C-alpha cells in the first residue's frame, strides 16, 4: 500500500536530520575530548545564604573534583552552566552536608549556581591546558556519525510526541475534565521523562518544565512554580483543574521551545552514554529515594520512562561497544535489566524508607558507572 502522508513527512524529516549528521554533526564529532588530564584537582566550594565561597573560580581544563559544602539552611542543588546549558550538577545536598562532583571541563567561561534559583551566580573560568590542546587536535571519529544522526531523529520524534501530549493535556484542562486531564498528564509526563537526560542540559527549560517546589523560596506557593510539577500538584494534590489553564498554555509554549532547541542541539559522541550516565547518577543520588512524582505517586511509570530514554540512546552505541569490549557490552545490558527489575519492584506508595527505593538507587548508581565505563572503553572518557 502507498505510504501515508504522516509517514512521508516523518521520512523526509528523518532524511533531513541524517543529512545534518553527515555535515554539522560530523564537524562537531571530530572535536572529541582526549583522555583524563594529568591529576584531578580538588576544589572546595561552600554555598552560603545567597552566594558561593569562592564566588569566582579559575581552573585549568581537564578533570576537577568539586567538594560542595552546603552552609545554608535549605537543601540545594549546585550546577555548572554554559549559558543555559547544564554541564554538570549535584542535587539534594542537605544543610550542613557536602557532596562531590567530578567534571571534565573544556576551556571557556561558565557560571555556577549558588543555592536558590533567585541567588546571583558565580563565575568559573577554565583556561587551556596541555590535555585540552591535545584533545582539540584529535582526528575525526567517523564511526560515531551514524549513531549521532539516528539520535537526532529519535529526539525529533520524541519531542514531537511531548508537544502533542502537552496539547492534549492543555485541552483537557481547558475543558474542565479532571479525569481526562489526569490521563493526559501521565502521557505527557512519560514523553517528557524519555527526554529528561537531554533536557537536563537546558537549565532554563528544565526549571520551566520540571522545576521542583523544593528549590523555590515559597515552594508550591512560589510564583515560579510552574510546568509539569505545578499541574501535577493541582490535578492530584488539590484534585482540581482550577487555575491551571494559563499554566498549561505556558507549558505548551515551553514544550515547543524545547522541540526547537533539540533540533538545533549539537551532540558529541560521548553524549550518547554520557547524558544517560549523568541522569542515572542524579536519580541514584536523589529521586530514586525522594521520588519523581510527589503528588501523583506514579514513580514506577516515570522511572520506567526515564530508563526507556537512556536505553534508546545507549543502544545506538552498543554495536560499537560490542566490537571494542564484548564483556563491557554484556555488563551494560545486565545493568539495564537489573534497573528495570528494580523499578518493577517499586510499590505505588513506597515511602522513602522502603528497601525497594534503596535498591533502586543502588541499581541506578551501578548503571551510571557502567555507562561511564562504556564511554571509557570506546575512548570517549
Short mmCIF file of C-alpha atoms in Angstrom, two decimals:
data_model
loop_
_atom_site.label_atom_id
_atom_site.label_comp_id
_atom_site.label_asym_id
_atom_site.label_seq_id
_atom_site.Cartn_x
_atom_site.Cartn_y
_atom_site.Cartn_z
CA UNK A 1 0.00 0.00 0.00
CA UNK A 2 1.05 3.58 -0.56
CA UNK A 3 2.66 5.26 2.47
CA UNK A 4 0.55 7.72 4.47
CA UNK A 5 1.22 11.45 4.39
CA UNK A 6 2.39 11.27 8.00
CA UNK A 7 4.88 8.50 7.16
CA UNK A 8 6.18 10.53 4.22
CA UNK A 9 6.61 13.60 6.45
CA UNK A 10 8.48 11.57 9.05
CA UNK A 11 10.63 10.02 6.34
CA UNK A 12 11.54 13.42 4.93
CA UNK A 13 12.31 14.73 8.41
CA UNK A 14 14.50 11.74 9.11
CA UNK A 15 16.35 12.16 5.82
CA UNK A 16 16.96 15.82 6.58
CA UNK A 17 18.36 15.06 10.01
CA UNK A 18 20.57 12.31 8.60
CA UNK A 19 21.87 14.91 6.15
CA UNK A 20 22.74 17.10 9.10
CA UNK A 21 24.53 14.13 10.60
CA UNK A 22 26.79 13.95 7.56
CA UNK A 23 27.65 17.63 7.82
CA UNK A 24 27.09 19.56 11.04
CA UNK A 25 27.25 16.54 13.33
CA UNK A 26 30.42 15.36 11.63
CA UNK A 27 32.07 18.73 12.22
CA UNK A 28 31.14 18.56 15.87
CA UNK A 29 32.08 14.92 16.40
CA UNK A 30 35.66 15.37 15.29
CA UNK A 31 36.27 17.59 18.31
CA UNK A 32 36.06 14.66 20.75
CA UNK A 33 37.91 15.20 24.01
CA UNK A 34 41.10 13.40 24.96
CA UNK A 35 41.61 11.15 27.98
CA UNK A 36 41.99 12.33 31.56
CA UNK A 37 44.16 15.30 32.33
CA UNK A 38 47.22 14.75 34.50
CA UNK A 39 45.86 14.63 38.04
CA UNK A 40 42.46 15.52 39.42
CA UNK A 41 42.49 18.84 41.28
CA UNK A 42 40.06 19.14 44.21
CA UNK A 43 38.31 22.47 44.75
CA UNK A 44 36.15 23.26 47.79
CA UNK A 45 33.06 25.41 47.18
CA UNK A 46 30.93 26.47 50.16
CA UNK A 47 27.38 27.61 49.39
CA UNK A 48 26.17 30.14 51.93
CA UNK A 49 22.86 32.01 52.04
CA UNK A 50 22.84 33.99 48.80
CA UNK A 51 26.38 33.30 47.50
CA UNK A 52 29.17 30.82 46.82
CA UNK A 53 32.53 30.95 48.54
CA UNK A 54 34.64 31.37 46.47
CA UNK A 55 32.32 33.07 44.04
CA UNK A 56 34.85 33.36 41.18
CA UNK A 57 37.00 30.38 40.19
CA UNK A 58 39.76 29.95 37.60
CA UNK A 59 40.89 26.40 36.78
CA UNK A 60 42.85 24.60 34.05
CA UNK A 61 40.92 22.48 31.55
CA UNK A 62 40.58 18.81 32.37
CA UNK A 63 39.18 16.91 35.32
CA UNK A 64 38.36 18.70 38.56
CA UNK A 65 36.76 17.28 41.68
CA UNK A 66 34.44 19.83 43.31
CA UNK A 67 33.76 19.39 47.03
CA UNK A 68 30.47 21.27 47.53
CA UNK A 69 29.51 22.14 51.10
CA UNK A 70 26.02 23.41 51.94
CA UNK A 71 26.37 26.08 54.64
CA UNK A 72 22.87 27.46 54.02
CA UNK A 73 19.64 26.47 55.77
CA UNK A 74 17.98 24.92 52.67
CA UNK A 75 18.56 21.76 50.65
CA UNK A 76 20.21 22.85 47.42
CA UNK A 77 21.46 21.82 44.02
CA UNK A 78 24.77 23.03 42.57
CA UNK A 79 25.26 23.41 38.84
CA UNK A 80 27.94 24.37 36.35
CA UNK A 81 26.30 26.22 33.46
CA UNK A 82 27.49 27.08 29.98
CA UNK A 83 24.95 29.78 29.13
CA UNK A 84 21.62 28.00 29.66
CA UNK A 85 23.23 24.56 29.24
CA UNK A 86 23.85 22.42 32.32
CA UNK A 87 27.37 20.95 32.13
CA UNK A 88 27.33 19.11 35.47
CA UNK A 89 25.15 19.23 38.59
CA UNK A 90 24.64 17.72 42.00
CA UNK A 91 21.18 17.70 43.60
CA UNK A 92 19.67 17.25 47.07
CA UNK A 93 22.58 18.46 49.24
CA UNK A 94 21.12 18.89 52.77
CA UNK A 95 22.16 21.77 55.06
CA UNK A 96 25.48 21.03 56.77
CA UNK A 97 26.44 18.28 54.31
CA UNK A 98 28.92 18.04 51.45
CA UNK A 99 28.77 16.36 48.04
CA UNK A 100 31.49 15.66 45.49
CA UNK A 101 31.20 16.21 41.76
CA UNK A 102 33.82 15.32 39.16
CA UNK A 103 33.70 17.42 36.00
CA UNK A 104 35.78 17.26 32.84
CA UNK A 105 35.73 20.86 31.61
CA UNK A 106 36.79 22.41 28.33
CA UNK A 107 38.29 25.92 28.13
CA UNK A 108 35.66 28.65 28.40
CA UNK A 109 33.60 30.87 30.68
CA UNK A 110 30.98 29.16 32.83
CA UNK A 111 28.62 30.09 35.65
CA UNK A 112 27.87 28.29 38.92
CA UNK A 113 24.58 28.34 40.79
CA UNK A 114 24.64 29.27 44.47
CA UNK A 115 21.58 27.98 46.32
CA UNK A 116 18.13 29.27 45.38
CA UNK A 117 17.42 30.00 41.73
CA UNK A 118 16.99 33.67 42.61
CA UNK A 119 20.52 33.99 44.04
CA UNK A 120 23.30 35.64 41.99
CA UNK A 121 25.51 33.18 40.13
CA UNK A 122 29.25 32.76 40.50
CA UNK A 123 31.76 32.53 37.65
CA UNK A 124 34.04 29.69 36.61
CA UNK A 125 36.80 30.38 34.10
CA UNK A 126 38.51 27.34 32.56
CA UNK A 127 41.84 28.02 30.88
CA UNK A 128 43.50 25.88 28.18
CA UNK A 129 45.84 23.09 29.29
CA UNK A 130 48.17 20.69 27.53
CA UNK A 131 45.50 17.99 27.69
CA UNK A 132 42.78 20.23 26.26
CA UNK A 133 45.03 21.33 23.41
CA UNK A 134 45.79 17.69 22.61
CA UNK A 135 42.07 16.89 22.66
CA UNK A 136 41.35 19.75 20.27
CA UNK A 137 43.70 18.24 17.68
CA UNK A 138 42.36 14.70 17.76
CA UNK A 139 41.35 13.16 14.38
CA UNK A 140 37.75 12.57 13.16
CA UNK A 141 35.70 9.70 14.57
CA UNK A 142 33.61 8.69 11.59
CA UNK A 143 32.17 5.61 13.29
CA UNK A 144 30.03 7.84 15.51
CA UNK A 145 28.32 9.86 12.78
CA UNK A 146 25.58 7.29 12.16
CA UNK A 147 24.59 6.87 15.83
CA UNK A 148 24.60 10.64 16.36
CA UNK A 149 22.37 11.19 13.33
CA UNK A 150 19.95 8.49 14.46
CA UNK A 151 19.84 10.03 17.92
CA UNK A 152 18.87 13.38 16.41
CA UNK A 153 15.99 11.68 14.59
CA UNK A 154 14.90 10.00 17.84
CA UNK A 155 14.97 13.30 19.72
CA UNK A 156 12.88 14.93 16.99
CA UNK A 157 10.24 12.21 17.20
CA UNK A 158 10.22 12.16 20.99
CA UNK A 159 9.94 15.94 21.28
CA UNK A 160 7.06 15.91 18.79
CA UNK A 161 5.33 13.31 20.98
CA UNK A 162 5.85 15.55 24.01
CA UNK A 163 4.42 18.61 22.24
CA UNK A 164 1.39 16.58 21.15
CA UNK A 165 0.91 15.17 24.66
CA UNK A 166 1.05 18.62 26.23
CA UNK A 167 -1.50 19.92 23.71
CA UNK A 168 -3.94 17.17 24.74
CA UNK A 169 -3.30 17.95 28.40
CA UNK A 170 -3.92 21.66 27.79
CA UNK A 171 -7.19 20.90 26.02
CA UNK A 172 -8.42 18.59 28.79
CA UNK A 173 -7.68 21.24 31.41
CA UNK A 174 -9.41 23.92 29.36
CA UNK A 175 -12.46 21.65 29.11
CA UNK A 176 -12.53 21.28 32.90
CA UNK A 177 -12.31 17.46 32.67
CA UNK A 178 -10.26 16.34 35.69
CA UNK A 179 -10.19 12.61 34.83
CA UNK A 180 -9.13 13.26 31.24
CA UNK A 181 -6.53 15.79 32.40
CA UNK A 182 -5.01 13.24 34.78
CA UNK A 183 -4.77 10.66 31.99
CA UNK A 184 -3.28 13.16 29.55
CA UNK A 185 -0.84 14.32 32.25
CA UNK A 186 0.51 10.78 32.64
CA UNK A 187 1.08 10.57 28.88
CA UNK A 188 2.78 13.97 28.66
CA UNK A 189 4.95 13.26 31.70
CA UNK A 190 6.11 9.92 30.24
CA UNK A 191 7.04 11.66 26.97
CA UNK A 192 9.00 14.24 28.95
CA UNK A 193 10.79 11.61 31.06
CA UNK A 194 12.11 9.89 27.92
CA UNK A 195 13.75 13.21 27.01
CA UNK A 196 14.95 14.03 30.53
CA UNK A 197 18.65 13.07 30.06
CA UNK A 198 18.92 15.66 27.27
CA UNK A 199 16.53 18.26 28.70
CA UNK A 200 18.80 18.42 31.76
CA UNK A 201 21.30 20.33 29.59
CA UNK A 202 18.94 23.32 29.24
CA UNK A 203 18.86 24.96 32.67
CA UNK A 204 16.13 27.47 31.84
CA UNK A 205 13.80 24.94 30.21
CA UNK A 206 14.48 22.29 32.85
CA UNK A 207 13.32 24.74 35.53
CA UNK A 208 10.33 25.85 33.46
CA UNK A 209 9.18 22.37 32.53
CA UNK A 210 10.09 20.38 35.63
CA UNK A 211 11.32 22.69 38.41
CA UNK A 212 10.77 21.12 41.84
CA UNK A 213 9.00 23.16 44.51
CA UNK A 214 11.78 22.32 47.00
CA UNK A 215 14.15 24.61 45.08
CA UNK A 216 11.87 27.64 45.28
CA UNK A 217 11.71 30.08 48.18
CA UNK A 218 7.95 29.70 48.76
CA UNK A 219 7.76 26.13 47.43
CA UNK A 220 4.31 25.39 45.89
CA UNK A 221 3.15 28.95 46.62
CA UNK A 222 6.09 30.49 44.75
CA UNK A 223 5.17 32.36 41.51
CA UNK A 224 7.97 30.47 39.75
CA UNK A 225 6.31 27.10 40.50
CA UNK A 226 5.12 26.13 37.04
CA UNK A 227 5.26 23.48 34.34
CA UNK A 228 4.54 19.80 34.89
CA UNK A 229 5.01 19.84 38.71
CA UNK A 230 2.53 22.73 39.09
CA UNK A 231 -0.05 20.86 37.01
CA UNK A 232 0.65 17.63 38.87
CA UNK A 233 0.10 19.44 42.19
CA UNK A 234 -3.22 20.85 41.00
CA UNK A 235 -4.57 17.65 39.46
CA UNK A 236 -3.51 15.23 42.17
CA UNK A 237 -2.84 17.12 45.43
CA UNK A 238 -5.74 19.55 45.05
CA UNK A 239 -7.89 17.37 42.81
CA UNK A 240 -8.87 20.29 40.59
CA UNK A 241 -8.11 21.97 37.26
CA UNK A 242 -8.79 25.39 38.75
CA UNK A 243 -6.12 27.94 37.85
CA UNK A 244 -4.24 25.52 35.57
CA UNK A 245 -5.36 26.86 32.18
CA UNK A 246 -2.62 29.55 31.92
CA UNK A 247 -0.07 27.12 33.35
CA UNK A 248 -0.89 24.55 30.66
CA UNK A 249 -0.78 27.22 27.94
CA UNK A 250 2.70 28.27 29.04
CA UNK A 251 3.75 24.62 29.24
CA UNK A 252 2.73 24.19 25.60
CA UNK A 253 4.92 27.15 24.62
CA UNK A 254 7.86 25.77 26.60
CA UNK A 255 7.40 22.33 25.01
CA UNK A 256 7.56 23.92 21.56
CA UNK A 257 10.71 25.79 22.57
CA UNK A 258 12.25 22.51 23.73
CA UNK A 259 11.49 20.91 20.37
CA UNK A 260 13.30 23.78 18.62
CA UNK A 261 16.27 23.58 20.99
CA UNK A 262 16.62 19.83 20.43
CA UNK A 263 16.52 20.29 16.67
CA UNK A 264 19.40 22.81 16.94
CA UNK A 265 21.38 20.87 19.56
CA UNK A 266 24.91 19.81 18.64
CA UNK A 267 25.88 16.43 20.03
CA UNK A 268 29.24 14.82 20.71
CA UNK A 269 29.85 11.04 20.66
CA UNK A 270 30.26 10.89 24.43
CA UNK A 271 26.77 12.38 24.87
CA UNK A 272 25.05 9.11 23.98
CA UNK A 273 26.40 7.26 27.00
CA UNK A 274 27.38 10.38 28.95
CA UNK A 275 23.97 12.08 29.20
CA UNK A 276 22.39 8.84 30.38
CA UNK A 277 25.21 8.29 32.88
CA UNK A 278 24.68 11.74 34.38
CA UNK A 279 20.92 11.23 34.57
CA UNK A 280 21.27 7.80 36.16
CA UNK A 281 23.61 9.25 38.78
CA UNK A 282 21.18 12.09 39.56
CA UNK A 283 18.37 9.57 40.03
CA UNK A 284 20.59 7.39 42.22
CA UNK A 285 21.62 10.32 44.41
CA UNK A 286 18.16 11.76 44.92
CA UNK A 287 14.99 10.89 43.04
CA UNK A 288 15.23 7.11 43.49
CA UNK A 289 14.62 7.71 47.20
CA UNK A 290 12.74 11.04 47.22
CA UNK A 291 10.58 10.22 44.20
CA UNK A 292 9.78 11.77 40.82
CA UNK A 293 6.03 12.24 41.28
CA UNK A 294 5.34 13.50 44.82
CA UNK A 295 1.68 14.30 44.14
CA UNK A 296 0.62 11.72 41.51
CA UNK A 297 2.50 8.83 43.18
CA UNK A 298 3.39 7.39 39.75
CA UNK A 299 7.09 6.83 40.35
CA UNK A 300 7.35 3.37 38.74
CA UNK A 301 5.89 4.59 35.43
CA UNK A 302 8.10 7.68 35.40
CA UNK A 303 11.28 5.80 36.30
CA UNK A 304 10.42 3.34 33.55
CA UNK A 305 10.11 6.15 31.01
CA UNK A 306 13.43 7.61 32.20
CA UNK A 307 15.08 4.23 31.65
CA UNK A 308 13.48 3.90 28.21
CA UNK A 309 15.11 7.17 27.14
CA UNK A 310 18.52 6.10 28.46
CA UNK A 311 18.31 2.66 26.85
CA UNK A 312 17.32 4.11 23.48
CA UNK A 313 20.34 6.45 23.41
CA UNK A 314 22.78 3.88 24.79
CA UNK A 315 21.59 1.23 22.35
CA UNK A 316 22.87 3.29 19.42
CA UNK A 317 26.46 2.73 20.59
CA UNK A 318 26.05 -0.90 21.61
CA UNK A 319 27.26 -2.28 18.23
CA UNK A 320 30.49 -0.29 18.56
CA UNK A 321 30.85 -1.31 22.20
CA UNK A 322 30.40 -4.99 21.35
CA UNK A 323 33.32 -4.74 18.94
CA UNK A 324 35.52 -2.82 21.39
CA UNK A 325 34.62 -4.80 24.53
CA UNK A 326 32.06 -7.63 24.35
CA UNK A 327 32.32 -8.07 28.13
CA UNK A 328 31.53 -4.40 28.73
CA UNK A 329 28.57 -4.55 26.35
CA UNK A 330 27.15 -7.58 28.16
CA UNK A 331 27.67 -5.91 31.55
CA UNK A 332 25.83 -2.79 30.38
CA UNK A 333 22.89 -4.87 29.16
CA UNK A 334 22.80 -6.56 32.55
CA UNK A 335 22.79 -3.24 34.43
CA UNK A 336 19.82 -2.05 32.35
CA UNK A 337 17.94 -5.30 33.06
CA UNK A 338 18.66 -5.06 36.80
CA UNK A 339 17.48 -1.45 36.93
CA UNK A 340 14.26 -2.29 35.11
CA UNK A 341 13.62 -5.13 37.54
CA UNK A 342 14.18 -2.76 40.49
CA UNK A 343 11.64 -0.34 39.01
CA UNK A 344 9.14 -3.18 38.71
CA UNK A 345 9.59 -3.98 42.40
CA UNK A 346 8.69 -0.42 43.46
CA UNK A 347 5.22 -0.26 45.01
CA UNK A 348 3.00 2.75 44.12
CA UNK A 349 3.01 4.06 47.69
CA UNK A 350 6.58 3.10 48.61
CA UNK A 351 7.89 5.53 51.25
CA UNK A 352 11.37 6.95 51.38
CA UNK A 353 12.44 4.27 53.87
CA UNK A 354 11.17 1.41 51.71
CA UNK A 355 14.04 -1.03 50.94
CA UNK A 356 12.88 -1.09 47.31
CA UNK A 357 13.89 2.56 46.97
CA UNK A 358 17.38 1.93 48.33
CA UNK A 359 17.71 -0.97 45.91
CA UNK A 360 16.58 1.21 43.01
CA UNK A 361 19.11 3.89 43.96
CA UNK A 362 21.84 1.25 44.01
CA UNK A 363 20.81 -0.05 40.59
CA UNK A 364 20.77 3.42 39.03
CA UNK A 365 24.21 4.06 40.53
CA UNK A 366 25.58 0.83 39.06
CA UNK A 367 24.02 1.72 35.70
CA UNK A 368 25.70 5.14 35.77
CA UNK A 369 29.08 3.53 36.49
CA UNK A 370 28.59 1.04 33.66
CA UNK A 371 27.69 3.78 31.19
CA UNK A 372 30.79 5.77 32.11
CA UNK A 373 32.90 2.63 31.81
CA UNK A 374 31.40 2.04 28.37
CA UNK A 375 32.42 5.56 27.32
CA UNK A 376 35.95 4.81 28.52
CA UNK A 377 36.01 1.52 26.61
CA UNK A 378 35.26 3.49 23.43
CA UNK A 379 37.96 6.05 24.22
CA UNK A 380 35.39 8.76 24.95
CA UNK A 381 36.09 9.27 28.67
#
